[in-house]
Amino acid sequence: MYKDYAKVEQHTRKAVELDPRFARAWQTLALVEEVRGNNANEHSYLKKAAEAAPDNPAYAFYYANSLKRKNKSLWRKSFTGCRQTLSKARTRRAIALLARLQ
Protein backbone atom coordinates (compact mmCIF):
# COMPACT_ATOMS: atom_id res chain seq x y z
CA MET A 1 0.00 0.00 0.00
CA TYR A 2 2.68 2.51 1.02
CA LYS A 3 6.21 2.60 -0.40
CA ASP A 4 8.04 3.83 2.69
CA TYR A 5 6.48 2.71 5.96
CA ALA A 6 9.18 4.44 8.01
CA LYS A 7 8.15 7.81 6.55
CA VAL A 8 4.47 7.01 6.99
CA GLU A 9 5.15 6.21 10.64
CA GLN A 10 7.25 9.35 11.13
CA HIS A 11 4.61 11.70 9.72
CA THR A 12 1.73 9.90 11.40
CA ARG A 13 3.41 10.08 14.80
CA LYS A 14 3.79 13.82 14.27
CA ALA A 15 0.06 14.00 13.48
CA VAL A 16 -0.94 12.27 16.74
CA GLU A 17 1.45 14.50 18.68
CA LEU A 18 -0.40 17.50 17.27
CA ASP A 19 -3.83 15.94 17.75
CA PRO A 20 -4.10 12.85 19.97
CA ARG A 21 -7.79 12.56 19.01
CA PHE A 22 -6.91 11.99 15.33
CA ALA A 23 -8.36 8.48 15.07
CA ARG A 24 -7.39 7.94 11.43
CA ALA A 25 -3.74 8.54 12.33
CA TRP A 26 -3.91 5.91 15.09
CA GLN A 27 -5.44 3.51 12.59
CA THR A 28 -2.60 4.23 10.15
CA LEU A 29 -0.03 3.46 12.85
CA ALA A 30 -1.90 0.19 13.46
CA LEU A 31 -1.60 -0.62 9.76
CA VAL A 32 2.16 0.01 9.84
CA GLU A 33 2.49 -2.36 12.80
CA GLU A 34 0.32 -4.97 11.09
CA VAL A 35 2.68 -4.93 8.09
CA ARG A 36 5.62 -5.34 10.46
CA GLY A 37 3.90 -8.24 12.21
CA ASN A 38 3.78 -6.45 15.56
CA ASN A 39 0.32 -7.43 16.78
CA ALA A 40 0.76 -5.93 20.25
CA ASN A 41 1.39 -2.43 18.92
CA GLU A 42 -1.25 -2.86 16.23
CA HIS A 43 -3.82 -3.69 18.90
CA SER A 44 -2.73 -0.76 21.07
CA TYR A 45 -3.09 1.72 18.21
CA LEU A 46 -6.49 0.34 17.20
CA LYS A 47 -7.63 0.81 20.80
CA LYS A 48 -6.45 4.43 20.71
CA ALA A 49 -8.31 4.97 17.43
CA ALA A 50 -11.52 3.56 18.94
CA GLU A 51 -11.11 5.74 22.05
CA ALA A 52 -10.41 8.83 19.96
CA ALA A 53 -13.59 8.38 17.92
CA PRO A 54 -16.04 6.45 20.12
CA ASP A 55 -18.99 7.10 17.80
CA ASN A 56 -17.23 5.82 14.69
CA PRO A 57 -18.36 2.23 14.09
CA ALA A 58 -15.38 1.30 11.94
CA TYR A 59 -12.84 1.98 14.68
CA ALA A 60 -14.91 0.03 17.21
CA PHE A 61 -15.12 -2.88 14.77
CA TYR A 62 -11.41 -2.99 13.93
CA TYR A 63 -10.43 -2.75 17.59
CA ALA A 64 -12.85 -5.52 18.58
CA ASN A 65 -11.63 -7.67 15.73
CA SER A 66 -7.98 -7.15 16.76
CA LEU A 67 -8.79 -8.81 20.06
CA LYS A 68 -9.38 -12.08 18.21
CA ARG A 69 -5.62 -12.57 17.81
CA LYS A 70 -4.79 -11.27 21.28
CA ASN A 71 -7.42 -12.73 23.60
CA LYS A 72 -10.37 -14.76 22.30
CA SER A 73 -12.31 -14.48 25.57
CA LEU A 74 -11.99 -10.70 25.61
CA TRP A 75 -12.76 -10.69 21.86
CA ARG A 76 -16.15 -12.32 22.50
CA LYS A 77 -16.94 -9.87 25.32
CA SER A 78 -15.99 -6.91 23.14
CA PHE A 79 -18.80 -7.72 20.73
CA THR A 80 -21.32 -6.20 23.14
CA GLY A 81 -19.71 -2.76 23.06
CA CYS A 82 -18.98 -2.99 19.37
CA ARG A 83 -22.57 -3.97 18.57
CA GLN A 84 -23.88 -1.04 20.62
CA THR A 85 -21.66 1.42 18.76
CA LEU A 86 -22.56 -0.06 15.39
CA SER A 87 -26.28 -0.13 16.24
CA LYS A 88 -26.26 3.57 17.14
CA ALA A 89 -24.59 4.54 13.87
CA ARG A 90 -27.32 3.22 11.55
CA THR A 91 -25.27 3.71 8.40
CA ARG A 92 -24.77 1.21 5.59
CA ARG A 93 -21.19 0.67 6.64
CA ALA A 94 -22.15 0.14 10.27
CA ILE A 95 -24.80 -2.38 9.27
CA ALA A 96 -22.29 -4.22 7.07
CA LEU A 97 -19.74 -4.34 9.89
CA LEU A 98 -22.41 -5.48 12.33
CA ALA A 99 -23.33 -8.31 9.98
CA ARG A 100 -19.68 -9.45 9.97
CA LEU A 101 -19.81 -9.83 13.76
CA GLN A 102 -22.71 -12.28 13.64
Coordinates of C-alpha atoms in Angstrom, one line a residue:
M1 CA 0.0 0.0 0.0
Y2 CA 2.7 2.5 1.0
K3 CA 6.2 2.6 -0.4
D4 CA 8.0 3.8 2.7
Y5 CA 6.5 2.7 6.0
A6 CA 9.2 4.4 8.0
K7 CA 8.2 7.8 6.5
V8 CA 4.5 7.0 7.0
E9 CA 5.1 6.2 10.6
Q10 CA 7.2 9.4 11.1
H11 CA 4.6 11.7 9.7
T12 CA 1.7 9.9 11.4
R13 CA 3.4 10.1 14.8
K14 CA 3.8 13.8 14.3
A15 CA 0.1 14.0 13.5
V16 CA -0.9 12.3 16.7
E17 CA 1.5 14.5 18.7
L18 CA -0.4 17.5 17.3
D19 CA -3.8 15.9 17.8
P20 CA -4.1 12.8 20.0
R21 CA -7.8 12.6 19.0
F22 CA -6.9 12.0 15.3
A23 CA -8.4 8.5 15.1
R24 CA -7.4 7.9 11.4
A25 CA -3.7 8.5 12.3
W26 CA -3.9 5.9 15.1
Q27 CA -5.4 3.5 12.6
T28 CA -2.6 4.2 10.1
L29 CA 0.0 3.5 12.8
A30 CA -1.9 0.2 13.5
L31 CA -1.6 -0.6 9.8
V32 CA 2.2 0.0 9.8
E33 CA 2.5 -2.4 12.8
E34 CA 0.3 -5.0 11.1
V35 CA 2.7 -4.9 8.1
R36 CA 5.6 -5.3 10.5
G37 CA 3.9 -8.2 12.2
N38 CA 3.8 -6.4 15.6
N39 CA 0.3 -7.4 16.8
A40 CA 0.8 -5.9 20.3
N41 CA 1.4 -2.4 18.9
E42 CA -1.2 -2.9 16.2
H43 CA -3.8 -3.7 18.9
S44 CA -2.7 -0.8 21.1
Y45 CA -3.1 1.7 18.2
L46 CA -6.5 0.3 17.2
K47 CA -7.6 0.8 20.8
K48 CA -6.4 4.4 20.7
A49 CA -8.3 5.0 17.4
A50 CA -11.5 3.6 18.9
E51 CA -11.1 5.7 22.0
A52 CA -10.4 8.8 20.0
A53 CA -13.6 8.4 17.9
P54 CA -16.0 6.5 20.1
D55 CA -19.0 7.1 17.8
N56 CA -17.2 5.8 14.7
P57 CA -18.4 2.2 14.1
A58 CA -15.4 1.3 11.9
Y59 CA -12.8 2.0 14.7
A60 CA -14.9 0.0 17.2
F61 CA -15.1 -2.9 14.8
Y62 CA -11.4 -3.0 13.9
Y63 CA -10.4 -2.8 17.6
A64 CA -12.9 -5.5 18.6
N65 CA -11.6 -7.7 15.7
S66 CA -8.0 -7.1 16.8
L67 CA -8.8 -8.8 20.1
K68 CA -9.4 -12.1 18.2
R69 CA -5.6 -12.6 17.8
K70 CA -4.8 -11.3 21.3
N71 CA -7.4 -12.7 23.6
K72 CA -10.4 -14.8 22.3
S73 CA -12.3 -14.5 25.6
L74 CA -12.0 -10.7 25.6
W75 CA -12.8 -10.7 21.9
R76 CA -16.1 -12.3 22.5
K77 CA -16.9 -9.9 25.3
S78 CA -16.0 -6.9 23.1
F79 CA -18.8 -7.7 20.7
T80 CA -21.3 -6.2 23.1
G81 CA -19.7 -2.8 23.1
C82 CA -19.0 -3.0 19.4
R83 CA -22.6 -4.0 18.6
Q84 CA -23.9 -1.0 20.6
T85 CA -21.7 1.4 18.8
L86 CA -22.6 -0.1 15.4
S87 CA -26.3 -0.1 16.2
K88 CA -26.3 3.6 17.1
A89 CA -24.6 4.5 13.9
R90 CA -27.3 3.2 11.5
T91 CA -25.3 3.7 8.4
R92 CA -24.8 1.2 5.6
R93 CA -21.2 0.7 6.6
A94 CA -22.2 0.1 10.3
I95 CA -24.8 -2.4 9.3
A96 CA -22.3 -4.2 7.1
L97 CA -19.7 -4.3 9.9
L98 CA -22.4 -5.5 12.3
A99 CA -23.3 -8.3 10.0
R100 CA -19.7 -9.4 10.0
L101 CA -19.8 -9.8 13.8
Q102 CA -22.7 -12.3 13.6

